[in-house]
Coordinates of C-alpha atoms and ligand atoms in Angstrom, one line a residue:
M17 CA 72.8 94.0 94.6
K18 CA 76.5 93.5 95.2
V19 CA 78.7 95.8 97.3
R20 CA 82.4 95.3 97.4
F21 CA 85.0 97.4 99.1
W22 CA 88.2 97.9 97.1
G23 CA 89.7 100.5 99.4
T24 CA 88.7 101.3 103.0
R25 CA 91.5 103.5 104.3
G26 CA 91.5 107.2 104.8
S27 CA 94.2 109.7 104.0
I28 CA 96.9 107.5 102.5
A29 CA 97.4 103.9 101.3
K30 CA 99.1 101.6 103.7
S31 CA 100.9 98.3 103.1
S32 CA 101.8 96.2 106.1
S33 CA 101.1 92.7 107.5
E34 CA 99.0 94.5 110.1
V35 CA 96.4 95.7 107.7
L36 CA 95.7 92.5 105.8
K37 CA 92.2 91.9 107.2
Y38 CA 90.7 95.3 106.4
G39 CA 93.0 96.3 103.6
G40 CA 95.4 99.2 102.9
N41 CA 93.9 100.9 99.8
T42 CA 92.2 104.3 100.0
S43 CA 88.5 104.8 99.4
C44 CA 86.8 102.8 96.6
V45 CA 83.5 101.0 96.8
E46 CA 81.8 99.0 94.0
I47 CA 78.0 98.8 93.9
R48 CA 76.4 96.6 91.2
S49 CA 72.7 96.4 90.6
E50 CA 70.8 93.3 89.5
A51 CA 70.4 95.0 86.1
N52 CA 74.2 95.4 85.9
D53 CA 74.4 99.1 86.5
L54 CA 77.9 99.8 88.0
I55 CA 78.4 102.6 90.5
I56 CA 81.9 103.2 91.9
L57 CA 82.0 105.3 95.0
D58 CA 85.3 107.2 95.0
A59 CA 88.4 106.4 93.0
G60 CA 91.2 106.0 95.6
T61 CA 94.0 103.5 95.2
G62 CA 91.4 100.7 95.6
L63 CA 90.2 101.5 92.1
H64 CA 93.2 99.7 90.7
G65 CA 92.0 96.3 92.0
L66 CA 88.5 96.9 90.6
S67 CA 90.0 98.0 87.3
H68 CA 91.8 94.6 87.0
Q69 CA 88.6 92.8 87.9
L70 CA 86.5 94.7 85.2
L71 CA 89.1 93.8 82.5
Q72 CA 88.7 90.1 83.3
E73 CA 84.9 90.2 83.4
K74 CA 83.0 89.3 80.3
V75 CA 79.7 90.9 81.6
Q76 CA 78.1 93.7 79.6
L77 CA 77.5 96.6 81.9
R78 CA 74.3 98.5 81.4
S79 CA 75.8 101.7 82.7
A80 CA 79.1 102.7 84.3
S81 CA 79.4 105.7 86.7
I82 CA 81.9 107.0 89.2
L83 CA 80.6 109.1 92.1
I84 CA 83.4 111.2 93.7
S85 CA 82.8 112.5 97.2
H86 CA 85.5 115.2 96.8
T87 CA 88.8 115.6 95.1
H88 CA 91.3 115.0 97.9
W89 CA 94.1 112.7 96.8
D90 CA 92.9 109.6 98.7
H91 CA 89.6 109.7 96.8
I92 CA 90.9 110.2 93.2
Q93 CA 94.4 108.7 93.0
G94 CA 93.3 105.5 91.3
L95 CA 91.8 107.3 88.2
P96 CA 95.0 107.6 86.1
F97 CA 95.5 103.9 86.5
F98 CA 91.9 102.9 85.6
A99 CA 92.4 100.7 82.6
P100 CA 88.8 100.7 81.4
F101 CA 89.2 104.3 80.4
F102 CA 91.6 103.2 77.6
F103 CA 88.9 101.1 75.9
P104 CA 86.9 102.7 73.1
N105 CA 83.1 102.3 72.7
V106 CA 82.6 102.5 76.5
E107 CA 80.8 105.4 78.1
W108 CA 81.7 106.4 81.6
H109 CA 80.0 109.1 83.7
I110 CA 81.9 110.8 86.5
Y111 CA 79.9 112.8 89.0
G112 CA 81.2 115.0 91.8
P113 CA 81.2 118.5 93.3
P114 CA 83.5 121.1 91.6
T115 CA 85.4 123.7 93.5
L116 CA 84.8 127.4 93.0
S117 CA 87.7 127.9 90.6
H118 CA 87.8 124.5 88.8
D119 CA 85.2 122.2 87.4
L120 CA 85.3 118.5 88.0
K121 CA 87.1 117.7 84.7
S122 CA 89.9 120.1 85.2
I123 CA 90.5 119.1 88.8
L124 CA 90.8 115.5 87.8
S125 CA 93.0 116.2 84.9
G126 CA 95.2 118.3 87.2
Q127 CA 96.6 115.2 88.8
M128 CA 97.5 114.0 85.3
Q129 CA 99.7 117.0 84.3
K130 CA 103.2 116.2 83.1
V131 CA 104.8 117.1 86.4
Y132 CA 102.8 114.5 88.2
F133 CA 102.1 111.8 85.7
P134 CA 103.5 110.6 82.4
I135 CA 100.3 110.6 80.4
T136 CA 97.4 113.0 80.1
Q137 CA 93.7 112.5 80.0
D138 CA 93.5 113.0 76.2
I139 CA 94.9 109.5 75.8
F140 CA 91.8 107.9 77.3
N141 CA 89.8 106.2 74.5
A142 CA 86.5 105.7 76.4
Q143 CA 83.9 108.4 76.2
I144 CA 84.0 110.1 79.6
K145 CA 81.3 112.5 80.6
Y146 CA 81.7 114.8 83.6
H147 CA 78.8 116.0 85.7
N148 CA 79.3 118.8 88.2
L149 CA 77.0 118.3 91.1
T150 CA 75.3 120.5 93.6
E151 CA 72.8 119.2 96.1
G152 CA 69.8 117.6 94.5
E153 CA 68.6 114.3 93.0
F154 CA 69.2 112.4 89.8
S155 CA 68.9 108.9 88.4
I156 CA 71.4 106.5 86.8
G157 CA 69.2 103.9 85.0
D158 CA 66.8 102.9 87.7
I159 CA 69.1 103.8 90.5
H160 CA 68.1 106.9 92.4
V161 CA 70.8 109.2 93.9
K162 CA 70.3 112.1 96.4
T163 CA 73.3 114.3 97.2
Q164 CA 73.9 116.4 100.3
Y165 CA 77.0 118.4 101.3
L166 CA 79.2 117.0 104.1
N167 CA 81.3 119.0 106.6
H168 CA 85.0 118.9 105.4
P169 CA 87.7 121.3 104.5
G170 CA 87.0 121.2 100.8
V171 CA 83.5 120.9 99.2
T172 CA 82.4 117.3 99.8
M173 CA 79.3 115.4 98.8
G174 CA 77.5 112.6 100.6
Y175 CA 75.3 110.2 98.5
R176 CA 72.1 108.4 99.4
I177 CA 71.6 105.8 96.7
T178 CA 68.6 103.5 96.2
V179 CA 69.5 100.3 94.3
D180 CA 67.2 97.3 93.9
G181 CA 65.0 98.6 96.7
H182 CA 68.0 99.0 99.1
T183 CA 69.1 102.3 100.4
I184 CA 72.9 102.9 100.8
V185 CA 74.3 106.1 102.2
Y186 CA 78.0 106.9 101.4
S187 CA 79.2 109.6 103.8
T188 CA 82.9 109.9 104.0
D189 CA 85.1 112.7 105.0
H190 CA 82.7 114.4 107.3
E191 CA 83.2 116.0 110.7
P192 CA 80.4 116.8 113.2
H193 CA 79.2 120.3 112.6
D194 CA 78.9 120.7 116.3
C195 CA 82.2 119.6 117.8
R196 CA 80.5 118.5 121.1
L197 CA 78.8 115.7 119.2
A198 CA 82.2 114.2 118.5
H199 CA 81.8 112.6 121.9
G200 CA 78.4 111.3 121.0
G201 CA 74.9 112.6 121.7
H202 CA 71.6 113.6 120.1
A203 CA 71.6 115.9 117.1
H204 CA 68.7 118.3 117.3
K205 CA 66.3 118.8 114.4
N206 CA 66.9 122.1 112.5
T207 CA 70.6 121.9 113.3
E208 CA 73.2 121.0 110.6
D209 CA 73.9 117.7 112.3
G210 CA 70.2 117.0 112.4
F211 CA 70.2 117.6 108.7
H212 CA 73.0 115.1 108.3
A213 CA 71.0 112.6 110.3
Q214 CA 68.2 113.0 107.7
L215 CA 70.7 111.9 105.0
L216 CA 71.1 108.6 107.0
E217 CA 67.5 108.3 108.0
G218 CA 66.2 104.7 107.9
A219 CA 69.0 103.5 105.5
D220 CA 69.6 99.8 105.0
Y221 CA 73.4 100.4 104.8
V222 CA 75.4 103.4 105.9
I223 CA 79.1 103.5 105.0
H224 CA 80.5 106.3 107.2
D225 CA 83.8 107.9 107.9
T226 CA 84.8 106.8 111.5
Q227 CA 88.5 107.7 111.3
Y228 CA 88.8 108.7 114.9
L229 CA 87.7 107.9 118.4
A230 CA 86.3 110.6 120.7
S231 CA 89.4 110.2 122.9
E232 CA 91.6 111.3 119.9
Y233 CA 89.4 114.0 118.6
E234 CA 90.7 117.1 120.4
Q235 CA 94.1 116.9 118.7
R236 CA 92.4 116.3 115.3
R237 CA 89.6 118.8 115.4
G238 CA 89.1 120.6 112.1
W239 CA 90.7 117.8 110.1
G240 CA 87.3 116.9 108.6
H241 CA 86.6 113.5 110.0
S242 CA 84.1 111.7 112.2
T243 CA 84.5 109.8 115.4
M244 CA 83.0 106.4 116.0
E245 CA 80.9 107.8 118.9
Y246 CA 79.3 110.5 116.7
V247 CA 78.5 108.1 113.9
V248 CA 77.1 105.3 116.2
D249 CA 74.8 107.7 118.0
L250 CA 73.7 109.6 114.9
S251 CA 73.0 106.3 113.0
H252 CA 71.0 105.0 116.0
Q253 CA 69.1 108.2 116.1
A254 CA 68.4 107.9 112.4
D255 CA 67.2 104.3 112.6
V256 CA 69.9 103.0 110.4
K257 CA 69.8 99.2 109.9
R258 CA 73.4 98.4 109.2
L259 CA 76.4 100.6 109.8
I260 CA 79.7 100.0 108.1
L261 CA 82.7 101.7 109.6
F262 CA 84.9 103.2 106.9
H263 CA 87.9 105.5 106.1
H264 CA 90.0 103.7 108.7
D265 CA 93.0 105.7 109.9
P266 CA 96.2 104.6 108.1
M267 CA 97.8 104.2 111.6
R268 CA 95.2 101.7 112.7
S269 CA 96.2 97.9 112.7
D270 CA 93.6 95.2 112.0
H271 CA 93.6 94.5 115.7
E272 CA 92.8 98.1 116.5
V273 CA 90.0 98.2 114.0
D274 CA 88.6 95.1 115.6
Q275 CA 88.6 96.8 118.9
I276 CA 86.7 99.8 117.5
V277 CA 84.1 97.5 116.0
D278 CA 83.7 95.9 119.5
M279 CA 83.4 99.3 121.1
S280 CA 80.9 100.5 118.6
R281 CA 78.7 97.4 119.0
E282 CA 78.8 97.8 122.7
R283 CA 77.8 101.4 122.4
A284 CA 74.9 100.4 120.1
R285 CA 73.8 97.6 122.4
N286 CA 73.6 100.0 125.3
K287 CA 71.1 102.0 123.3
A288 CA 69.0 98.9 122.9
G289 CA 69.1 99.2 119.2
K290 CA 69.1 96.5 116.6
M291 CA 71.6 98.1 114.3
E292 CA 74.3 95.8 113.0
I293 CA 77.8 97.1 112.8
W294 CA 80.9 96.0 111.1
A295 CA 84.0 97.5 109.5
A296 CA 84.5 97.8 105.8
S297 CA 87.1 95.2 104.6
E298 CA 88.6 94.7 101.2
N299 CA 88.1 90.9 101.6
Q300 CA 84.4 90.8 102.1
P301 CA 82.1 91.2 99.1
L302 CA 78.5 91.6 100.1
W303 CA 75.7 90.0 98.1
V304 CA 72.3 91.2 98.9
P305 CA 69.2 89.8 97.1
P306 CA 67.0 92.6 95.7
K307 CA 64.2 93.7 98.0
I308 CA 61.8 93.6 95.2
I309 CA 62.2 91.9 91.9
L310 CA 60.8 94.3 89.3
P311 CA 59.6 93.0 85.9
S312 CA 61.8 94.3 83.1
A313 CA 58.9 96.4 81.7
Y314 CA 58.9 98.3 85.1
H315 CA 62.6 98.7 85.0
N316 CA 62.3 100.3 81.6
K317 CA 59.6 102.6 82.8
L318 CA 61.8 103.8 85.7
V319 CA 64.6 104.4 83.3
S320 CA 62.4 106.4 81.0
Q321 CA 61.3 108.5 84.0
A322 CA 64.9 109.1 85.1
I323 CA 65.8 112.5 86.5
R324 CA 68.7 114.0 84.7
P325 CA 71.5 115.4 86.8
D326 CA 71.0 119.1 87.4
E327 CA 72.5 120.7 84.3
R328 CA 72.4 124.1 86.0
A329 CA 75.0 123.0 88.6
S330 CA 77.8 124.3 86.4
S331 CA 76.1 127.6 85.8
I332 CA 75.5 128.1 89.5
I333 CA 79.2 127.6 90.1
D334 CA 80.1 129.9 87.2
E335 CA 77.8 132.5 88.6
L336 CA 79.3 132.3 92.0
H337 CA 82.8 132.5 90.4
Q338 CA 82.0 135.6 88.3
V339 CA 79.7 137.5 90.7
K340 CA 81.3 137.9 94.1
Q341 CA 78.8 137.6 96.9
N342 CA 78.5 140.0 99.9
I343 CA 79.1 138.7 103.4
I344 CA 78.4 140.9 106.3
C345 CA 80.4 140.3 109.5
L346 CA 79.2 141.6 112.8
G347 CA 81.9 141.6 115.4
L348 CA 83.9 139.0 113.5
Q349 CA 86.7 140.9 111.6
H350 CA 89.0 137.9 111.9
Y351 CA 87.2 136.0 109.2
D352 CA 88.2 138.4 106.5
Q353 CA 91.0 136.1 105.3
A354 CA 88.7 133.1 105.0
I355 CA 86.1 135.1 103.1
N356 CA 88.8 136.4 100.8
M357 CA 90.0 132.8 100.2
S358 CA 86.5 131.9 99.2
G359 CA 86.6 134.7 96.6
H360 CA 83.8 136.8 98.0
Y361 CA 83.4 140.3 99.6
S362 CA 83.3 140.8 103.3
R363 CA 82.0 144.0 105.0
C364 CA 82.6 144.4 108.7
L365 CA 80.0 146.4 110.5
N366 CA 80.8 148.4 113.6
Q367 CA 78.3 148.8 116.4
F368 CA 76.7 152.0 115.0
D369 CA 75.8 150.4 111.6
R370 CA 72.3 149.0 111.4
L371 CA 72.2 145.5 110.1
D372 CA 69.0 145.8 108.2
H373 CA 70.2 148.9 106.3
A374 CA 73.5 147.4 105.5
S375 CA 71.9 144.2 104.4
S376 CA 69.4 145.9 102.0
D377 CA 72.1 148.3 100.6
L378 CA 74.0 145.4 99.2
S379 CA 72.4 142.2 98.2
T380 CA 73.7 140.1 101.0
S381 CA 74.1 136.4 100.9
L382 CA 75.5 135.6 104.3
I383 CA 75.6 137.4 107.7
F384 CA 78.2 136.3 110.2
I385 CA 77.5 137.3 113.8
A386 CA 79.5 137.0 117.1
P387 CA 77.3 136.2 120.1
S388 CA 78.4 139.3 121.8
A389 CA 76.7 141.4 119.0
L390 CA 73.4 139.8 120.0
E391 CA 73.4 141.6 123.3
A392 CA 72.2 144.8 121.5
P393 CA 68.4 144.6 121.2
E394 CA 68.4 146.4 117.9
V395 CA 70.5 143.6 116.4
I396 CA 67.9 141.0 117.2
N397 CA 65.1 143.3 115.8
D398 CA 67.1 143.8 112.6
L399 CA 67.7 140.0 112.3
V400 CA 63.9 139.4 112.7
K401 CA 63.3 141.7 109.8
I402 CA 66.1 140.3 107.7
Q403 CA 65.4 136.6 108.2
K404 CA 62.4 136.6 105.9
Q405 CA 64.7 137.5 103.1
P406 CA 67.4 135.4 101.5
P407 CA 70.6 136.1 103.6
Q408 CA 71.6 133.1 105.6
I409 CA 72.5 133.9 109.2
V410 CA 75.5 132.2 110.7
L411 CA 76.3 132.6 114.4
F412 CA 79.9 131.9 115.5
C413 CA 80.3 130.9 119.1
K414 CA 82.3 128.9 121.7
A415 CA 80.9 125.5 122.4
D416 CA 79.3 126.6 125.8
E417 CA 77.6 129.7 124.3
C418 CA 75.7 127.7 121.7
T419 CA 72.9 126.4 123.7
S420 CA 70.2 129.1 123.8
P421 CA 67.0 127.4 122.8
E422 CA 65.1 130.7 122.5
L423 CA 67.5 131.8 119.8
S424 CA 66.7 128.6 117.8
K425 CA 63.0 129.2 118.2
Q426 CA 63.4 132.8 117.0
F427 CA 65.7 132.0 114.1
P428 CA 64.9 128.4 112.9
G429 CA 67.2 128.8 109.8
L430 CA 70.2 129.9 111.9
I431 CA 73.5 128.0 111.4
R432 CA 75.9 127.7 114.4
M433 CA 79.6 127.4 113.9
V434 CA 81.6 126.4 116.9
E435 CA 84.8 128.3 117.1
P436 CA 87.7 128.1 116.4
V437 CA 87.1 127.6 112.7
S438 CA 90.1 127.3 110.4
D439 CA 90.1 129.5 107.2
I440 CA 90.2 126.6 104.8
Y441 CA 87.2 125.0 106.7
L442 CA 85.2 128.2 106.6
S443 CA 85.9 129.0 103.0
S444 CA 84.5 125.6 101.9
R445 CA 81.5 126.0 104.2
I446 CA 80.9 129.4 102.6
E447 CA 80.9 127.7 99.3
T448 CA 78.3 125.1 100.2
W449 CA 76.0 127.6 101.9
L450 CA 76.1 129.8 98.8
R451 CA 75.5 126.9 96.4
R452 CA 72.5 125.9 98.5
Q453 CA 71.0 129.4 98.3
K454 CA 71.4 129.4 94.5
K455 CA 69.7 126.0 94.1
T456 CA 66.8 126.3 91.7
R457 CA 63.5 124.6 91.7
R458 CA 63.4 121.6 89.5
W459 CA 60.8 120.6 86.9
K460 CA 58.0 118.7 88.5
R461 CA 55.2 116.8 86.9
A462 CA 51.7 118.1 87.8
Q463 CA 49.8 115.8 90.2
I464 CA 46.6 114.1 89.3
S465 CA 43.8 115.2 91.7
S466 CA 41.5 112.8 93.6
D467 CA 38.4 113.8 91.6
E468 CA 40.1 113.2 88.3
T469 CA 37.3 110.8 87.1
L470 CA 34.7 113.6 87.5
R471 CA 37.0 115.9 85.6
Q472 CA 37.6 113.5 82.8
R473 CA 33.9 113.1 82.3
E474 CA 33.6 116.8 81.6
V475 CA 36.7 116.7 79.4
N476 CA 35.1 114.0 77.3
K477 CA 31.9 116.1 76.9
V478 CA 34.1 119.0 75.6
I479 CA 35.8 116.7 73.1
G480 CA 32.3 115.7 71.9
L481 CA 31.1 119.3 71.8
M482 CA 34.1 120.4 69.7
K483 CA 33.1 117.9 67.0
T484 CA 30.0 120.1 66.4
E485 CA 31.0 122.4 63.5
A486 CA 29.3 125.6 64.9
I487 CA 30.9 125.3 68.3
K488 CA 34.3 124.5 67.0
H489 CA 34.1 127.5 64.6
R490 CA 33.1 129.8 67.5
V491 CA 35.9 128.6 69.8
N492 CA 38.3 128.9 66.9
Q493 CA 37.3 132.5 66.3
L494 CA 37.7 133.4 70.0
C495 CA 41.2 131.9 70.1
H496 CA 42.1 133.8 66.9
F497 CA 40.9 137.1 68.4
F498 CA 42.8 136.4 71.6
W499 CA 46.0 135.6 69.6
Q500 CA 45.6 138.8 67.6
G501 CA 45.1 140.8 70.8
M502 CA 48.2 139.3 72.4
T503 CA 50.5 139.6 69.3
L504 CA 49.5 143.2 68.7
S505 CA 51.3 144.2 71.8
S506 CA 54.1 141.6 71.6
H507 CA 56.0 141.0 68.4
G508 CA 57.7 137.8 67.5
E509 CA 56.7 134.2 67.1
S510 CA 53.9 133.5 69.5
A511 CA 50.9 131.2 69.5
V512 CA 47.7 130.5 71.3
A513 CA 46.2 127.1 72.2
F514 CA 43.1 125.6 73.6
N515 CA 44.4 122.5 75.4
I516 CA 42.6 119.8 77.1
I517 CA 44.4 117.5 79.6
T518 CA 43.5 113.8 79.5
M519 CA 44.8 111.2 82.0
S520 CA 48.0 110.9 80.0
E521 CA 48.2 113.6 77.4
Q522 CA 47.8 117.3 76.6
I523 CA 45.8 117.6 73.4
S524 CA 45.4 120.9 71.5
L525 CA 41.9 121.2 70.1
V526 CA 42.7 124.7 68.7
N527 CA 46.0 126.3 67.7
Y528 CA 46.9 129.7 66.3
P529 CA 48.9 130.0 64.1
A530 CA 49.4 126.4 63.2
T531 CA 53.0 126.9 61.9
V532 CA 54.4 127.9 65.3
S533 CA 52.3 125.6 67.4
S534 CA 52.4 122.4 65.3
Q535 CA 54.9 120.9 67.8
S536 CA 52.5 121.4 70.7
V537 CA 49.5 119.6 69.2
S538 CA 50.0 116.8 71.7
C539 CA 52.5 116.1 74.4
S540 CA 52.5 113.8 77.5
R541 CA 50.8 115.0 80.6
D542 CA 54.1 114.8 82.5
E543 CA 55.6 117.4 80.2
S544 CA 52.7 119.7 80.2
I545 CA 52.7 123.2 81.7
C546 CA 49.0 123.3 81.2
A547 CA 48.6 120.3 83.5
H548 CA 50.0 122.6 86.2
V549 CA 47.3 125.2 85.4
I550 CA 44.7 122.4 85.8
E551 CA 46.2 121.3 89.1
Q552 CA 46.4 124.8 90.5
G553 CA 43.0 125.9 89.1
S554 CA 44.5 129.3 88.5
I555 CA 46.5 131.4 86.0
I556 CA 50.1 130.6 85.5
A557 CA 52.3 133.3 83.9
T558 CA 56.0 132.4 83.7
S559 CA 59.2 133.2 82.0
I560 CA 60.8 129.9 81.4
F561 CA 64.3 131.2 82.1
S562 CA 63.3 132.9 85.3
P563 CA 65.0 131.0 88.1
D564 CA 61.9 131.4 90.3
G565 CA 59.5 130.5 87.6
L566 CA 57.7 127.2 87.4
L567 CA 60.2 126.1 84.9
G568 CA 63.1 127.6 86.8
N569 CA 65.4 125.0 85.5
Y570 CA 64.8 125.1 81.8
A571 CA 67.4 122.4 81.1
E572 CA 65.3 120.0 83.1
Y573 CA 62.0 120.8 81.6
T574 CA 61.3 117.6 79.7
G575 CA 59.1 119.3 77.2
A576 CA 61.9 121.7 76.3
E577 CA 63.0 120.0 73.1
Q578 CA 59.5 119.6 71.8
S579 CA 58.4 123.1 72.6
D580 CA 61.2 124.6 70.5
M581 CA 62.5 127.1 73.0
I582 CA 59.3 128.6 74.4
R583 CA 60.4 131.4 76.7
T584 CA 57.1 132.9 77.9
Y585 CA 54.0 131.1 78.9
I586 CA 50.6 132.3 80.2
G587 CA 47.7 130.0 80.7
K588 CA 44.3 130.2 82.4
P589 CA 42.0 127.4 83.3
I590 CA 38.7 126.9 81.5
S591 CA 35.9 125.4 83.6
L592 CA 32.8 123.5 82.7
N593 CA 30.2 122.3 85.3
G594 CA 32.6 123.1 88.2
Q595 CA 35.5 121.1 86.7
V596 CA 38.6 122.6 85.2
I597 CA 38.6 120.9 81.8
A598 CA 41.0 122.9 79.6
T599 CA 43.4 125.8 79.4
L600 CA 43.6 128.7 77.1
C601 CA 47.3 129.5 76.8
F602 CA 49.6 131.9 75.1
F603 CA 53.3 131.1 74.5
S604 CA 56.1 132.9 72.8
K605 CA 59.7 132.3 71.7
L606 CA 60.5 135.8 73.1
D607 CA 60.8 136.9 76.7
I608 CA 57.7 139.0 77.1
V609 CA 56.8 141.0 80.2
L610 CA 53.2 140.1 80.8
T611 CA 51.1 143.1 81.6
K612 CA 47.8 143.6 83.3
N613 CA 46.2 144.1 79.8
H614 CA 47.5 140.7 78.7
K615 CA 45.9 139.0 81.7
Q616 CA 42.6 140.9 81.2
L617 CA 42.5 139.8 77.5
L618 CA 43.1 136.2 78.6
S619 CA 40.4 136.4 81.2
S620 CA 37.8 137.8 78.8
A621 CA 38.7 135.2 76.1
V622 CA 38.3 132.4 78.7
K623 CA 35.0 133.8 79.9
L624 CA 33.6 133.8 76.3
I625 CA 34.8 130.3 75.6
E626 CA 33.2 129.1 78.9
D627 CA 29.9 130.7 77.8
V628 CA 30.0 129.0 74.4
L629 CA 30.7 125.6 75.9
S630 CA 28.2 125.8 78.7
S631 CA 25.3 127.2 76.6
S632 CA 25.9 124.6 74.0
R633 CA 25.3 121.9 76.6
Y634 CA 21.6 122.7 76.1
I635 CA 21.7 122.6 72.3
Ligands
ZN706 ZN1 89.6 111.0 102.7
ZN707 ZN1 89.2 114.6 102.4

């Protein structure tokens, strides 16, 4: 793996004899895997140097991606000058978080409008694909990427990337959630800073915004940046192996950055940690041998199992854009402006309104509370009732009011915001909280249980039994009856299958009618919904498009293409000799509301098939 810093400054590029050591370009980091996957972290002015280097190189890249933390100028200004975009036959992927009103592509093309720049994006010859990100995970080749929101005025993403066995965290433009931690200290679990520590946990390399020192923080509070003290303490707490100070203040000379490095090392030494610390410099490429050398076959396997970026991210943002969310404020009228800026509705309650009524009248996404409101006992009671449901509770307080441990115990999901909070800051926080709430479950492969060998033995018996003409005929008949019963009450293209799950595959031993189900005769176990029925040992009934369903994220259901737009699925396990060996399932291209009758029909069909299979063991 190679890591090279092409831009290390924050805010604005700087040219001076005093910044020659660490460099004056704004954020841009190159990460190159052994297999030649290129990841560029941010596209500040440093991208220009990398652009030049890429043109000179003769190496064939396996993939080329740019991960944008956020779209402030100092992180995107290099894009219009990125020469590789002008070459045809190259595919570039740009990933990043969109804002509420604009997707990633339109934000990035905004800086190339005529008033700002002589050429527009249409002139690029390369194929450029844009990926709007929310929090989650995805793969680029065999590189794994996890995303998590940072704390900045503007939706900003932190990245945890695993390359060649090394973990690198890129976390820039982030301010401590709790301003007291700007002076250092321990971030408690279940707080937002504790969550940020999890992003860094055990990483081999953490590249972190350390624009300020604690002594400078008070004048710069709310600007969205970290202090060296916060980052050293949090990295120590998170067992980070190497910390790289980044996003240097443009006013900082090389000598001053050197001093900060010394101070941070001293701070880490006092904690008796082994963490190495240095400051990112444009002059120091870092070559790190891979932790493990994978045979190419394994590489290919990882690539084939790649997780696609969450295609639903764009629709989550669209939904939030189109459907305004309700935010209840209790004793916090002054945040109206920030809520309006975020494009959502606020409703301010007075002391006579009951919180639980108000929250169930409207579907509420967020509840903002002033600590003084908590003095009324009924407010606490209402909150206890409400917290089991979706609304996220946010408590706004002064730094010295935020310490009640009982409150944390009572409301573990509570978020604390230390006041004062600027409107722009709050509106971007609202955006990240809402996106988090809307996050859907992702497609997961069913697990293989520990007694799988026993189960497979029974599966093989059934395969044998089904070769007997009489048994096959009877099971066929039962499946046919079941299909007729199901389709009588649900019109449209539907099918029934008797599926067994082997170690690697789903095989349909019976299908009705063959025309609809021909695609499902066999699929891999990883793509099988029936494998989940086997894993759970109980009935699964799901509408594929339902956000809470098993296949909540249809776009990610790897079996989606093969299953030709199946929208409804119901499957029940079939057991033999105490082992779940198969499923009887019904699926349809229509959205069908599954009734009690459907489930009863399925249960009786399963019972009859089990009888046939178990009695025939004695034939
Ligand atoms: Zn920045
Ligand atoms: Zn920024």
